[in-house]
């Protein structure tokens, strides 16, 4: 059983890069909003000013939150490991005391353990056009459309290309995974390639579906105090 609290020394670094394409529109978030679904719906995609222009981007923390939820669902489906909430501080404290972390914390981190993965903010590689859509609200009390409730939302058009980079520290994922966490990360990257990952609000309506194109990996190891490339290839 590998120890998961091994981030005091770098042994292997895997850098996964590629291009994300949003197959469906993205809703643009405006600061902190009330969650429409789970907690990871918060601020799916945000505007940042770069060179005086406003540019939408997908925060790496949102991507990581979505991948963590997917990983939890997969582990739960396998029935192999207890999955606890990322806010179950009692369990997190217990894991830290025993030095025995679950596969999810051992990958994504917890308040007591640094994360083994890092996902960078994804910026558009081409112009990310946005449009404003006006919708008719739903009257919650009567469960029907209510023409009196109109709201507008800003959306990013489909098929925008976004830069993608994810670093994996001390978990071997490619060319072959070497533990359960590596296998889990391989599955998650496979889901991204297959266009099965959704980020952001309104996922039940199909919004924010991402596909990873041209995904490739580079694996580095430490030799004589410096990083040396050990392997590279395509993620599929
Ligand atoms: Zn845990």
CSV table of C-alpha atoms and ligand atoms in Angstrom, one decimal:
chain,number,residue,atom,x,y,z
A,1,UNK,CA,0.0,0.0,0.0
A,2,UNK,CA,1.6,3.3,-1.0
A,3,UNK,CA,1.6,6.1,1.5
A,4,UNK,CA,-0.4,9.1,0.3
A,5,UNK,CA,1.3,11.7,2.5
A,6,UNK,CA,4.3,11.7,0.3
A,7,UNK,CA,4.3,15.3,-1.1
A,8,UNK,CA,7.4,16.3,0.9
A,9,UNK,CA,9.4,14.9,-2.0
A,10,UNK,CA,8.7,14.9,-5.7
A,11,UNK,CA,9.2,11.4,-7.3
A,12,UNK,CA,7.2,11.5,-10.5
A,13,UNK,CA,5.4,14.4,-12.2
A,14,UNK,CA,2.9,13.8,-15.0
A,15,UNK,CA,1.8,16.7,-17.1
A,16,UNK,CA,-1.4,16.2,-19.1
A,17,UNK,CA,-2.2,18.8,-21.7
A,18,UNK,CA,-4.7,19.2,-24.5
A,19,UNK,CA,-7.6,21.2,-25.7
A,20,UNK,CA,-11.1,21.2,-24.2
A,21,UNK,CA,-14.1,21.8,-26.4
A,22,UNK,CA,-17.4,22.7,-25.0
A,23,UNK,CA,-19.9,20.7,-27.0
A,24,UNK,CA,-22.9,22.6,-25.5
A,25,UNK,CA,-23.3,26.2,-24.3
A,26,UNK,CA,-21.8,27.3,-21.0
A,27,UNK,CA,-23.6,29.6,-18.6
A,28,UNK,CA,-21.4,32.4,-17.5
A,29,UNK,CA,-21.4,32.9,-13.7
A,30,UNK,CA,-21.5,36.2,-12.0
A,31,UNK,CA,-19.7,36.0,-8.7
A,32,UNK,CA,-21.1,33.8,-6.1
A,33,UNK,CA,-24.6,32.7,-6.9
A,34,UNK,CA,-27.1,30.5,-5.1
A,35,UNK,CA,-26.3,26.9,-6.1
A,36,UNK,CA,-28.8,25.4,-8.6
A,37,UNK,CA,-27.6,21.9,-7.9
A,38,UNK,CA,-24.7,20.6,-5.8
A,39,UNK,CA,-21.9,22.8,-4.4
A,40,UNK,CA,-19.7,22.4,-7.5
A,41,UNK,CA,-22.3,24.4,-9.5
A,42,UNK,CA,-20.9,27.6,-8.0
A,43,UNK,CA,-19.1,30.0,-10.4
A,44,UNK,CA,-18.7,27.5,-13.3
A,45,UNK,CA,-17.1,29.9,-15.6
A,46,UNK,CA,-16.2,33.5,-14.9
A,47,UNK,CA,-15.0,36.6,-16.6
A,48,UNK,CA,-11.6,38.0,-16.0
A,49,UNK,CA,-10.0,41.1,-17.5
A,50,UNK,CA,-6.9,40.4,-19.6
A,51,UNK,CA,-5.4,43.3,-21.6
A,52,UNK,CA,-8.5,45.4,-21.1
A,53,UNK,CA,-10.7,42.7,-22.6
A,54,UNK,CA,-13.1,40.5,-20.7
A,55,UNK,CA,-12.3,36.9,-21.2
A,56,UNK,CA,-14.3,34.0,-19.9
A,57,UNK,CA,-12.4,31.2,-18.4
A,58,UNK,CA,-13.1,27.9,-16.6
A,59,UNK,CA,-11.5,28.0,-13.1
A,60,UNK,CA,-9.3,25.0,-12.5
A,61,UNK,CA,-11.0,24.6,-9.0
A,62,UNK,CA,-14.4,24.1,-10.7
A,63,UNK,CA,-12.9,21.4,-13.0
A,64,UNK,CA,-11.3,19.7,-10.0
A,65,UNK,CA,-14.5,19.8,-8.0
A,66,UNK,CA,-16.4,18.1,-10.9
A,67,UNK,CA,-13.7,15.4,-11.3
A,68,UNK,CA,-13.7,14.8,-7.5
A,69,UNK,CA,-17.5,14.3,-7.6
A,70,UNK,CA,-17.2,11.9,-10.5
A,71,UNK,CA,-14.4,10.0,-8.8
A,72,UNK,CA,-16.6,9.7,-5.6
A,73,UNK,CA,-19.5,8.3,-7.7
A,74,UNK,CA,-17.2,5.8,-9.4
A,75,UNK,CA,-15.7,4.6,-6.1
A,76,UNK,CA,-19.1,4.3,-4.6
A,77,UNK,CA,-20.4,2.3,-7.6
A,78,UNK,CA,-17.5,-0.2,-7.1
A,79,UNK,CA,-18.4,-0.5,-3.5
A,80,UNK,CA,-14.7,-0.9,-2.6
A,81,UNK,CA,-14.1,2.0,-0.3
A,82,UNK,CA,-16.1,4.2,2.0
A,83,UNK,CA,-16.7,7.6,0.4
A,84,UNK,CA,-17.1,10.5,2.8
A,85,UNK,CA,-18.1,14.1,2.2
A,86,UNK,CA,-15.2,16.5,1.6
A,87,UNK,CA,-16.7,18.4,4.6
A,88,UNK,CA,-16.7,15.4,6.9
A,89,UNK,CA,-14.0,16.8,9.2
A,90,UNK,CA,-14.2,14.0,11.8
A,91,UNK,CA,-13.3,11.4,9.1
A,92,UNK,CA,-10.6,13.6,7.7
A,93,UNK,CA,-9.1,14.1,11.1
A,94,UNK,CA,-9.2,10.3,11.7
A,95,UNK,CA,-7.5,9.6,8.3
A,96,UNK,CA,-4.7,12.1,9.2
A,97,UNK,CA,-4.2,10.6,12.7
A,98,UNK,CA,-3.9,7.1,11.3
A,99,UNK,CA,-1.9,8.2,8.2
A,100,UNK,CA,-4.4,6.1,6.3
A,101,UNK,CA,-6.1,8.2,3.7
A,102,UNK,CA,-9.0,7.2,1.4
A,103,UNK,CA,-8.4,7.0,-2.3
A,104,UNK,CA,-10.3,10.2,-2.9
A,105,UNK,CA,-8.4,12.3,-0.4
A,106,UNK,CA,-5.2,10.5,-1.5
A,107,UNK,CA,-5.8,12.0,-4.9
A,108,UNK,CA,-7.7,15.2,-4.5
A,109,UNK,CA,-6.5,16.2,-1.1
A,110,UNK,CA,-8.4,17.2,2.1
A,111,UNK,CA,-8.0,19.9,4.7
A,112,UNK,CA,-5.3,17.7,6.2
A,113,UNK,CA,-3.5,16.5,3.0
A,114,UNK,CA,-2.3,18.4,0.0
A,115,UNK,CA,-3.7,17.5,-3.4
A,116,UNK,CA,-1.8,15.2,-5.7
A,117,UNK,CA,-3.4,16.9,-8.7
A,118,UNK,CA,-3.5,20.5,-9.9
A,119,UNK,CA,-5.7,21.7,-12.7
A,120,UNK,CA,-5.0,25.1,-14.3
A,121,UNK,CA,-7.6,27.7,-15.3
A,122,UNK,CA,-8.6,27.0,-18.8
A,123,UNK,CA,-8.6,30.0,-21.2
A,124,UNK,CA,-10.1,30.2,-24.6
A,125,UNK,CA,-7.7,29.6,-27.5
A,126,UNK,CA,-10.0,31.3,-29.9
A,127,UNK,CA,-12.6,34.1,-29.5
A,128,UNK,CA,-15.2,32.9,-27.0
A,129,UNK,CA,-18.3,34.6,-28.1
A,130,UNK,CA,-21.0,35.1,-25.6
A,131,UNK,CA,-24.7,35.8,-26.1
A,132,UNK,CA,-27.5,36.7,-23.8
A,133,UNK,CA,-30.5,34.5,-23.6
A,134,UNK,CA,-33.8,35.5,-22.1
A,135,UNK,CA,-35.9,32.8,-20.6
A,136,UNK,CA,-39.2,32.5,-18.9
A,137,UNK,CA,-39.0,31.6,-15.3
A,138,UNK,CA,-40.7,28.7,-13.6
A,139,UNK,CA,-43.2,29.5,-10.9
A,140,UNK,CA,-42.1,27.1,-8.1
A,141,UNK,CA,-45.4,27.2,-6.3
A,142,UNK,CA,-47.5,26.2,-9.3
A,143,UNK,CA,-44.8,24.2,-11.1
A,144,UNK,CA,-45.5,25.9,-14.4
A,145,UNK,CA,-43.9,28.6,-16.6
A,146,UNK,CA,-44.6,32.1,-15.5
A,147,UNK,CA,-44.4,34.8,-18.2
A,148,UNK,CA,-44.2,37.3,-15.4
A,149,UNK,CA,-40.7,36.0,-14.4
A,150,UNK,CA,-38.3,36.8,-17.2
A,151,UNK,CA,-34.6,36.5,-16.6
A,152,UNK,CA,-31.5,36.8,-18.8
A,153,UNK,CA,-28.3,34.9,-18.7
A,154,UNK,CA,-25.0,35.2,-20.5
A,155,UNK,CA,-23.8,32.1,-22.3
A,156,UNK,CA,-20.7,31.0,-24.2
A,157,UNK,CA,-21.4,29.6,-27.6
A,158,UNK,CA,-20.6,25.9,-28.2
A,159,UNK,CA,-17.4,24.6,-29.8
A,160,UNK,CA,-15.0,27.1,-28.2
A,161,UNK,CA,-11.6,25.6,-27.6
A,162,UNK,CA,-9.9,26.0,-24.2
A,163,UNK,CA,-6.4,25.2,-23.1
A,164,UNK,CA,-6.2,22.3,-20.7
A,165,UNK,CA,-3.4,21.4,-18.3
A,166,UNK,CA,-3.4,19.1,-15.3
A,167,UNK,CA,-0.4,18.1,-13.2
A,168,UNK,CA,-0.3,14.8,-11.3
A,169,UNK,CA,2.2,14.6,-8.5
A,170,UNK,CA,3.6,11.2,-7.3
A,171,UNK,CA,0.8,9.1,-8.8
A,172,UNK,CA,1.7,7.0,-11.9
A,173,UNK,CA,-1.1,7.4,-14.4
A,174,UNK,CA,0.8,6.9,-17.7
A,175,UNK,CA,2.0,4.8,-19.5
A,176,UNK,CA,0.4,2.4,-17.0
A,177,UNK,CA,-1.3,3.2,-13.7
A,178,UNK,CA,0.4,1.7,-10.7
A,179,UNK,CA,-2.2,2.0,-8.0
A,180,UNK,CA,-6.0,2.5,-7.6
A,181,UNK,CA,-5.6,6.3,-7.8
A,182,UNK,CA,-3.8,6.0,-11.1
A,183,UNK,CA,-6.6,3.8,-12.5
A,184,UNK,CA,-9.2,6.3,-11.2
A,185,UNK,CA,-7.4,9.2,-12.9
A,186,UNK,CA,-7.2,7.2,-16.1
A,187,UNK,CA,-11.0,6.6,-16.0
A,188,UNK,CA,-11.6,10.3,-15.4
A,189,UNK,CA,-9.4,11.3,-18.3
A,190,UNK,CA,-11.1,8.7,-20.5
A,191,UNK,CA,-14.5,10.3,-19.6
A,192,UNK,CA,-13.1,13.7,-20.6
A,193,UNK,CA,-12.0,12.3,-23.9
A,194,UNK,CA,-15.4,10.7,-24.4
A,195,UNK,CA,-17.2,14.0,-23.7
A,196,UNK,CA,-18.9,12.7,-20.6
A,197,UNK,CA,-17.9,15.5,-18.2
A,198,UNK,CA,-20.0,18.5,-17.5
A,199,UNK,CA,-18.9,21.6,-15.7
A,200,UNK,CA,-21.0,24.4,-14.4
A,201,UNK,CA,-24.7,25.2,-13.9
A,202,UNK,CA,-27.7,23.6,-15.6
A,203,UNK,CA,-26.1,20.3,-16.2
A,204,UNK,CA,-29.5,18.5,-16.2
A,205,UNK,CA,-30.2,20.6,-19.3
A,206,UNK,CA,-27.0,19.4,-20.9
A,207,UNK,CA,-25.0,22.6,-20.5
A,208,UNK,CA,-21.2,22.8,-20.2
A,209,UNK,CA,-20.4,19.4,-21.6
A,210,UNK,CA,-16.6,19.2,-22.3
A,211,UNK,CA,-14.6,16.9,-24.5
A,212,UNK,CA,-10.8,16.6,-24.4
A,213,UNK,CA,-9.1,16.7,-27.8
A,214,UNK,CA,-5.4,16.0,-28.6
A,215,UNK,CA,-4.7,15.0,-25.0
A,216,UNK,CA,-1.1,14.0,-24.4
A,217,UNK,CA,1.1,13.3,-21.4
A,218,UNK,CA,4.7,13.8,-20.4
A,219,UNK,CA,6.1,11.9,-17.4
A,220,UNK,CA,9.1,13.4,-15.5
A,221,UNK,CA,11.2,11.8,-12.9
A,222,UNK,CA,13.9,13.3,-10.7
A,223,UNK,CA,17.5,12.4,-11.6
A,224,UNK,CA,20.5,14.1,-10.0
A,225,UNK,CA,18.3,16.8,-8.6
A,226,UNK,CA,16.6,17.7,-11.8
A,227,UNK,CA,13.5,16.8,-13.7
A,228,UNK,CA,14.1,14.4,-16.6
A,229,UNK,CA,11.4,13.4,-19.1
A,230,UNK,CA,10.9,9.7,-18.9
A,231,UNK,CA,7.9,9.0,-21.2
A,232,UNK,CA,5.4,10.8,-23.4
A,233,UNK,CA,2.5,9.8,-25.5
A,234,UNK,CA,-1.2,10.3,-26.2
A,235,UNK,CA,-3.8,9.8,-23.5
A,236,UNK,CA,-5.9,7.5,-25.6
B,1,LIG,ZN1,-10.8,10.7,2.8
